[in-house]
Amino acid sequence: MYGWIWRHLPGNALVRAIISLLLVVGAVYLLFQYVFPWAEPLLPFNDVTVNNGGGGQG
């Protein structure tokens, strides 16, 4: 897949590298700004169980 993308980008190797870097930065930006905030309520990361009773240190 990456080879296919690399072959279809315009320019020489330096231009392709810069475009590839911009594509990666754009994908990361979209993930952090839109996809992860949308998916956060669907993920169980805040479902923690903490015993506040005996048996623990403290």
PDB file of C-alpha atoms in Angstrom:
ATOM      1  CA  MET A   1       0.000   0.000   0.000  1.00  0.00           C
ATOM      2  CA  TYR A   2       2.747   2.466   0.913  1.00  0.00           C
ATOM      3  CA  GLY A   3       4.592   1.679  -2.272  1.00  0.00           C
ATOM      4  CA  TRP A   4       1.453   2.406  -4.268  1.00  0.00           C
ATOM      5  CA  ILE A   5       1.043   5.773  -2.529  1.00  0.00           C
ATOM      6  CA  TRP A   6       4.746   6.594  -3.037  1.00  0.00           C
ATOM      7  CA  ARG A   7       4.585   5.785  -6.752  1.00  0.00           C
ATOM      8  CA  HIS A   8       1.516   7.977  -7.272  1.00  0.00           C
ATOM      9  CA  LEU A   9       2.870  11.071  -5.542  1.00  0.00           C
ATOM     10  CA  PRO A  10       4.258  13.734  -7.889  1.00  0.00           C
ATOM     11  CA  GLY A  11       7.816  15.030  -7.891  1.00  0.00           C
ATOM     12  CA  ASN A  12      11.216  13.693  -6.979  1.00  0.00           C
ATOM     13  CA  ALA A  13      12.107  11.869  -3.748  1.00  0.00           C
ATOM     14  CA  LEU A  14      12.407  15.067  -1.676  1.00  0.00           C
ATOM     15  CA  VAL A  15       9.018  16.386  -2.817  1.00  0.00           C
ATOM     16  CA  ARG A  16       7.451  12.977  -2.215  1.00  0.00           C
ATOM     17  CA  ALA A  17       8.932  12.843   1.277  1.00  0.00           C
ATOM     18  CA  ILE A  18       7.532  16.289   2.119  1.00  0.00           C
ATOM     19  CA  ILE A  19       4.096  15.382   0.746  1.00  0.00           C
ATOM     20  CA  SER A  20       4.178  12.103   2.683  1.00  0.00           C
ATOM     21  CA  LEU A  21       5.048  13.954   5.874  1.00  0.00           C
ATOM     22  CA  LEU A  22       2.187  16.392   5.292  1.00  0.00           C
ATOM     23  CA  LEU A  23      -0.209  13.493   4.702  1.00  0.00           C
ATOM     24  CA  VAL A  24       0.853  11.823   7.949  1.00  0.00           C
ATOM     25  CA  VAL A  25       0.530  15.075   9.901  1.00  0.00           C
ATOM     26  CA  GLY A  26      -2.907  15.646   8.365  1.00  0.00           C
ATOM     27  CA  ALA A  27      -4.051  12.134   9.266  1.00  0.00           C
ATOM     28  CA  VAL A  28      -2.843  12.535  12.866  1.00  0.00           C
ATOM     29  CA  TYR A  29      -4.573  15.907  13.110  1.00  0.00           C
ATOM     30  CA  LEU A  30      -7.865  14.472  11.859  1.00  0.00           C
ATOM     31  CA  LEU A  31      -7.620  11.571  14.293  1.00  0.00           C
ATOM     32  CA  PHE A  32      -6.955  13.771  17.328  1.00  0.00           C
ATOM     33  CA  GLN A  33      -9.474  16.484  16.419  1.00  0.00           C
ATOM     34  CA  TYR A  34     -12.405  14.423  15.171  1.00  0.00           C
ATOM     35  CA  VAL A  35     -12.104  10.647  15.437  1.00  0.00           C
ATOM     36  CA  PHE A  36     -10.755  10.224  18.984  1.00  0.00           C
ATOM     37  CA  PRO A  37     -13.186  12.716  20.603  1.00  0.00           C
ATOM     38  CA  TRP A  38     -16.055  11.000  18.805  1.00  0.00           C
ATOM     39  CA  ALA A  39     -14.923   7.527  19.915  1.00  0.00           C
ATOM     40  CA  GLU A  40     -14.050   8.423  23.526  1.00  0.00           C
ATOM     41  CA  PRO A  41     -17.561   7.926  24.975  1.00  0.00           C
ATOM     42  CA  LEU A  42     -17.702   4.521  23.280  1.00  0.00           C
ATOM     43  CA  LEU A  43     -14.504   3.245  24.921  1.00  0.00           C
ATOM     44  CA  PRO A  44     -14.431   1.719  28.426  1.00  0.00           C
ATOM     45  CA  PHE A  45     -11.384   3.627  29.741  1.00  0.00           C
ATOM     46  CA  ASN A  46     -13.331   5.396  32.492  1.00  0.00           C
ATOM     47  CA  ASP A  47     -15.061   2.239  33.742  1.00  0.00           C
ATOM     48  CA  VAL A  48     -12.716   1.517  36.637  1.00  0.00           C
ATOM     49  CA  THR A  49     -13.514  -0.359  39.824  1.00  0.00           C
ATOM     50  CA  VAL A  50     -11.797   0.787  42.985  1.00  0.00           C
ATOM     51  CA  ASN A  51     -12.420  -0.880  46.311  1.00  0.00           C
ATOM     52  CA  ASN A  52     -12.448   1.653  49.106  1.00  0.00           C
ATOM     53  CA  GLY A  53     -12.523  -1.016  51.769  1.00  0.00           C
ATOM     54  CA  GLY A  54     -10.261  -3.428  53.591  1.00  0.00           C
ATOM     55  CA  GLY A  55      -7.437  -5.511  52.281  1.00  0.00           C
ATOM     56  CA  GLY A  56      -5.472  -2.686  50.751  1.00  0.00           C
ATOM     57  CA  GLN A  57      -2.477  -0.751  51.881  1.00  0.00           C
ATOM     58  CA  GLY A  58      -2.936   2.580  53.382  1.00  0.00           C
TER      59      GLY A  58
END
